[in-house]
Coordinates of N, CA and C in Angstrom, one line a residue:
M1 N 64.0 27.5 89.4 CA 63.5 26.3 88.9 C 63.3 26.5 87.4
R2 N 63.9 25.5 86.6 CA 63.8 25.7 85.2 C 62.9 24.6 84.6
N3 N 62.5 24.9 83.4 CA 61.6 24.0 82.7 C 62.4 22.7 82.3
K4 N 61.9 21.5 82.6 CA 62.6 20.3 82.4 C 62.9 20.0 80.9
Y5 N 62.0 20.5 80.0 CA 62.3 20.3 78.6 C 63.5 21.2 78.1
I6 N 63.5 22.4 78.6 CA 64.6 23.3 78.2 C 65.9 22.8 78.8
E7 N 65.9 22.3 80.0 CA 67.1 21.8 80.7 C 67.6 20.5 79.9
A8 N 66.7 19.6 79.5 CA 67.0 18.5 78.7 C 67.7 18.8 77.4
F9 N 67.1 19.9 76.7 CA 67.7 20.3 75.5 C 69.1 20.9 75.7
E10 N 69.3 21.7 76.7 CA 70.6 22.3 77.0 C 71.6 21.2 77.3
N11 N 71.2 20.2 78.1 CA 72.1 19.1 78.4 C 72.5 18.3 77.2
A12 N 71.6 18.2 76.2 CA 71.9 17.5 75.0 C 72.9 18.4 74.2
Q13 N 72.8 19.7 74.2 CA 73.7 20.6 73.5 C 75.1 20.5 74.0
I14 N 75.3 20.4 75.3 CA 76.6 20.5 75.9 C 77.2 19.1 76.2
A15 N 76.5 18.1 75.9 CA 77.0 16.7 76.2 C 78.2 16.4 75.4
N16 N 78.4 16.8 74.1 CA 79.5 16.4 73.3 C 80.7 17.4 73.4
K17 N 80.6 18.4 74.2 CA 81.7 19.4 74.4 C 82.7 18.9 75.4
N18 N 84.0 19.0 75.1 CA 85.0 18.6 76.1 C 85.6 19.9 76.7
V19 N 85.3 20.2 77.9 CA 85.7 21.5 78.5 C 86.6 21.1 79.7
P20 N 87.8 21.5 79.8 CA 88.6 21.2 81.0 C 88.1 21.9 82.2
D21 N 88.5 21.4 83.4 CA 88.2 22.1 84.7 C 89.2 23.2 84.9
F22 N 88.7 24.4 85.0 CA 89.5 25.6 85.3 C 88.8 26.5 86.2
K23 N 89.5 27.5 86.8 CA 88.9 28.5 87.6 C 89.6 29.8 87.4
A24 N 89.1 30.8 88.1 CA 89.7 32.1 88.0 C 91.2 32.0 88.5
G25 N 92.1 32.7 87.8 CA 93.5 32.7 88.2 C 94.3 31.8 87.3
D26 N 93.6 30.9 86.5 CA 94.4 30.0 85.7 C 94.7 30.7 84.3
T27 N 95.8 30.3 83.8 CA 96.2 30.8 82.5 C 95.7 29.9 81.4
L28 N 95.0 30.4 80.5 CA 94.3 29.6 79.5 C 94.8 30.0 78.1
R29 N 94.8 29.0 77.2 CA 95.0 29.3 75.7 C 93.7 28.7 75.0
L30 N 93.0 29.7 74.4 CA 91.8 29.4 73.7 C 92.1 29.3 72.2
A31 N 91.7 28.2 71.5 CA 91.8 28.1 70.1 C 90.4 28.4 69.5
M32 N 90.3 29.6 68.9 CA 89.0 30.0 68.4 C 89.0 29.9 66.8
R33 N 87.8 29.5 66.3 CA 87.6 29.5 64.9 C 87.1 30.9 64.4
I34 N 87.9 31.5 63.5 CA 87.6 32.8 63.0 C 87.2 32.6 61.5
I35 N 86.0 33.1 61.2 CA 85.4 32.9 59.8 C 85.5 34.3 59.1
E36 N 86.2 34.3 58.0 CA 86.4 35.6 57.2 C 85.9 35.2 55.8
G37 N 84.7 35.7 55.5 CA 84.2 35.4 54.2 C 83.9 33.9 54.0
D38 N 84.5 33.3 53.1 CA 84.3 31.8 52.9 C 85.4 31.0 53.5
K39 N 86.4 31.7 54.1 CA 87.6 31.0 54.7 C 87.5 31.0 56.2
S40 N 88.0 30.0 56.8 CA 88.1 30.0 58.3 C 89.5 29.6 58.7
R41 N 89.9 30.0 59.9 CA 91.2 29.7 60.5 C 91.1 29.7 62.0
I42 N 92.1 29.1 62.6 CA 92.2 29.0 64.1 C 93.1 30.1 64.6
Q43 N 92.6 30.9 65.6 CA 93.5 31.9 66.2 C 93.5 31.7 67.7
N44 N 94.6 31.7 68.3 CA 94.8 31.5 69.8 C 94.6 32.8 70.5
F45 N 94.0 32.8 71.7 CA 93.8 33.9 72.6 C 94.3 33.4 73.9
E46 N 95.4 33.9 74.4 CA 96.0 33.4 75.7 C 96.0 34.5 76.7
G47 N 95.5 34.1 77.9 CA 95.5 35.1 79.0 C 95.0 34.4 80.3
I48 N 94.8 35.3 81.3 CA 94.4 34.8 82.6 C 92.8 34.9 82.7
C49 N 92.3 33.8 83.2 CA 90.8 33.8 83.4 C 90.6 34.6 84.7
I50 N 89.8 35.7 84.6 CA 89.5 36.5 85.7 C 88.1 36.3 86.3
A51 N 87.2 35.6 85.6 CA 85.9 35.4 86.1 C 85.2 34.2 85.4
K52 N 84.4 33.5 86.1 CA 83.4 32.5 85.5 C 82.1 32.8 86.0
R53 N 81.0 32.6 85.2 CA 79.7 32.9 85.7 C 78.7 32.0 85.0
G54 N 77.6 31.7 85.6 CA 76.5 31.0 84.9 C 76.7 29.5 85.0
T55 N 75.6 28.8 84.6 CA 75.6 27.4 84.6 C 75.0 26.9 83.3
G56 N 75.2 25.6 83.0 CA 74.6 25.0 81.8 C 75.1 25.6 80.5
A57 N 74.3 25.7 79.6 CA 74.6 26.2 78.3 C 74.9 27.7 78.2
G58 N 74.5 28.4 79.2 CA 74.6 29.9 79.3 C 75.9 30.3 80.1
A59 N 76.7 29.4 80.5 CA 77.9 29.7 81.2 C 78.9 30.5 80.4
T60 N 79.6 31.5 81.0 CA 80.6 32.3 80.3 C 81.8 32.5 81.2
F61 N 82.9 32.8 80.6 CA 84.1 33.2 81.3 C 84.8 34.3 80.7
T62 N 85.6 35.1 81.5 CA 86.3 36.2 81.0 C 87.8 36.0 81.0
I63 N 88.5 36.3 79.9 CA 89.9 36.2 79.9 C 90.5 37.5 79.6
R64 N 91.6 37.8 80.4 CA 92.3 39.1 80.2 C 93.7 38.8 79.8
K65 N 94.2 39.6 78.8 CA 95.6 39.5 78.4 C 96.1 40.9 78.2
I66 N 97.4 41.0 78.2 CA 98.1 42.3 77.9 C 98.5 42.3 76.4
G67 N 97.9 43.2 75.6 CA 98.1 43.2 74.2 C 99.3 44.1 73.9
A68 N 99.3 44.6 72.6 CA 100.4 45.5 72.1 C 100.4 46.8 72.9
N69 N 101.6 47.3 73.2 CA 101.8 48.6 73.9 C 101.3 48.6 75.3
G70 N 101.2 47.4 75.9 CA 100.7 47.3 77.3 C 99.3 47.6 77.5
V71 N 98.4 47.4 76.5 CA 97.0 47.7 76.6 C 96.3 46.4 77.0
G72 N 95.5 46.4 78.1 CA 94.8 45.3 78.5 C 93.6 45.0 77.6
V73 N 93.4 43.7 77.3 CA 92.3 43.2 76.4 C 91.6 42.2 77.2
E74 N 90.3 42.4 77.4 CA 89.4 41.4 78.0 C 88.3 41.0 77.0
R75 N 88.1 39.7 77.0 CA 87.0 39.1 76.2 C 86.2 38.2 77.0
I76 N 84.9 38.2 76.7 CA 84.0 37.2 77.4 C 83.6 36.2 76.4
F77 N 83.8 34.9 76.8 CA 83.5 33.8 75.9 C 82.4 32.9 76.5
P78 N 81.5 32.4 75.6 CA 80.6 31.4 76.1 C 81.4 30.1 76.3
L79 N 81.1 29.4 77.4 CA 81.9 28.2 77.8 C 81.7 27.1 76.7
F80 N 80.4 27.0 76.2 CA 80.1 25.9 75.3 C 79.8 26.5 73.9
G81 N 80.6 27.5 73.5 CA 80.3 28.2 72.2 C 80.8 27.4 71.1
D82 N 80.2 27.5 69.9 CA 80.6 26.8 68.7 C 81.9 27.2 68.1
T83 N 82.3 28.5 68.4 CA 83.5 29.0 67.8 C 84.8 28.6 68.6
I84 N 84.6 28.1 69.8 CA 85.8 27.6 70.6 C 86.1 26.2 70.2
E85 N 87.3 26.0 69.6 CA 87.8 24.7 69.2 C 88.4 23.9 70.4
E86 N 89.2 24.6 71.2 CA 89.9 23.9 72.3 C 90.2 24.9 73.4
I87 N 90.2 24.5 74.6 CA 90.6 25.2 75.8 C 91.7 24.5 76.4
A88 N 92.9 25.1 76.6 CA 94.0 24.4 77.2 C 94.4 25.2 78.4
V89 N 94.6 24.5 79.6 CA 95.0 25.1 80.8 C 96.6 25.1 80.8
L90 N 97.2 26.2 80.8 CA 98.7 26.3 80.8 C 99.3 26.3 82.2
R91 N 98.7 27.1 83.1 CA 99.1 27.2 84.5 C 97.9 27.3 85.4
R92 N 98.1 26.8 86.6 CA 97.1 26.9 87.6 C 97.5 28.0 88.6
G93 N 96.6 28.9 88.8 CA 97.0 30.0 89.7 C 96.4 29.8 91.1
R94 N 97.2 30.3 92.1 CA 96.8 30.3 93.5 C 96.2 31.6 93.9
V95 N 94.9 31.7 93.9 CA 94.2 32.9 94.2 C 93.2 32.7 95.3
R96 N 92.7 33.7 95.9 CA 91.8 33.6 97.0 C 90.4 34.3 96.7
R97 N 90.2 34.6 95.5 CA 89.0 35.2 95.1 C 88.4 34.5 93.9
A98 N 87.1 34.6 93.7 CA 86.4 34.0 92.5 C 86.4 34.9 91.4
K99 N 86.5 36.2 91.6 CA 86.5 37.2 90.5 C 87.8 38.1 90.7
L100 N 88.6 38.2 89.7 CA 89.9 38.9 89.8 C 89.9 40.2 89.1
F101 N 88.8 41.0 89.3 CA 88.7 42.3 88.7 C 89.7 43.3 89.1
Y102 N 90.4 43.0 90.3 CA 91.4 43.9 90.8 C 92.6 43.9 89.9
L103 N 92.8 42.9 89.0 CA 93.9 42.9 88.1 C 93.9 44.0 87.1
R104 N 92.7 44.6 86.8 CA 92.5 45.7 85.9 C 93.4 46.9 86.3
D105 N 93.5 47.1 87.6 CA 94.3 48.3 88.1 C 95.7 48.0 88.3
R106 N 96.2 46.7 88.2 CA 97.6 46.4 88.4 C 98.4 46.4 87.2
R107 N 99.7 46.8 87.3 CA 100.6 46.9 86.1 C 101.8 46.1 86.5
G108 N 102.4 45.5 85.5 CA 103.8 44.9 85.6 C 103.8 43.7 86.6
K109 N 104.8 43.7 87.5 CA 104.9 42.6 88.5 C 103.8 42.6 89.5
A110 N 103.1 43.7 89.7 CA 102.0 43.6 90.7 C 100.8 42.8 90.2
A111 N 100.8 42.6 88.9 CA 99.7 41.8 88.3 C 100.0 40.3 88.2
R112 N 101.1 39.9 88.7 CA 101.4 38.5 88.7 C 100.5 37.7 89.6
I113 N 100.3 36.4 89.2 CA 99.6 35.5 90.1 C 100.5 34.3 90.4
K114 N 100.6 33.9 91.6 CA 101.5 32.7 92.0 C 100.9 31.5 91.4
E115 N 101.8 30.6 91.1 CA 101.4 29.3 90.5 C 101.1 28.3 91.6
L116 N 100.1 27.5 91.4 CA 99.6 26.5 92.3 C 100.6 25.3 92.2
K117 N 101.2 25.0 93.3 CA 102.1 23.8 93.3 C 101.5 22.7 94.0
K118 N 101.6 21.5 93.4 CA 101.0 20.3 94.0 C 102.1 19.7 94.9
D119 N 101.6 19.1 96.0 CA 102.5 18.5 97.0 C 103.0 17.2 96.4
I120 N 104.3 17.1 96.5 CA 105.0 15.9 96.0 C 105.2 14.9 97.1
K121 N 104.5 13.7 97.0 CA 104.5 12.7 98.1 C 105.6 11.7 97.8
K122 N 106.4 11.4 98.8 CA 107.5 10.4 98.6 C 107.1 9.0 98.9

C-alpha cells in the first residue's frame, strides 16, 4: 500500500512519457541522450529485452546485446528515465519465460529467439 500523494506525483511524472508495450524476448532499439560536457547526442543501444521489473516510476528493464569480439553487454534502464528519447520494438519474440537470464550462458545459434508470428486471417 503506497501513499496516495506519492502515487499521484509519480503518475504525473510518467503521464507525458510514450512507452510502447514490450516484454521479455522482444528486440528493442533504445535512443539514449548522451551528455558529454556541454554537448549532447543521441546514441542507439539495440538488443534483446531479458527482464522487466517494477511498477510505476520505478520500473526498469534489462537489455542484452553482443558487443565487439563476442562480449555480452547488459544494461539496466529505467523505463521512464529522462535520458531515454525513444524505445522502438524491432521484433516480437516468442518465449515462455518472464526472465531470460539463461541467454547469458548461450552462444551463437543457441541464443536465438523465435519470432512471434501473427495469424493471418483471410
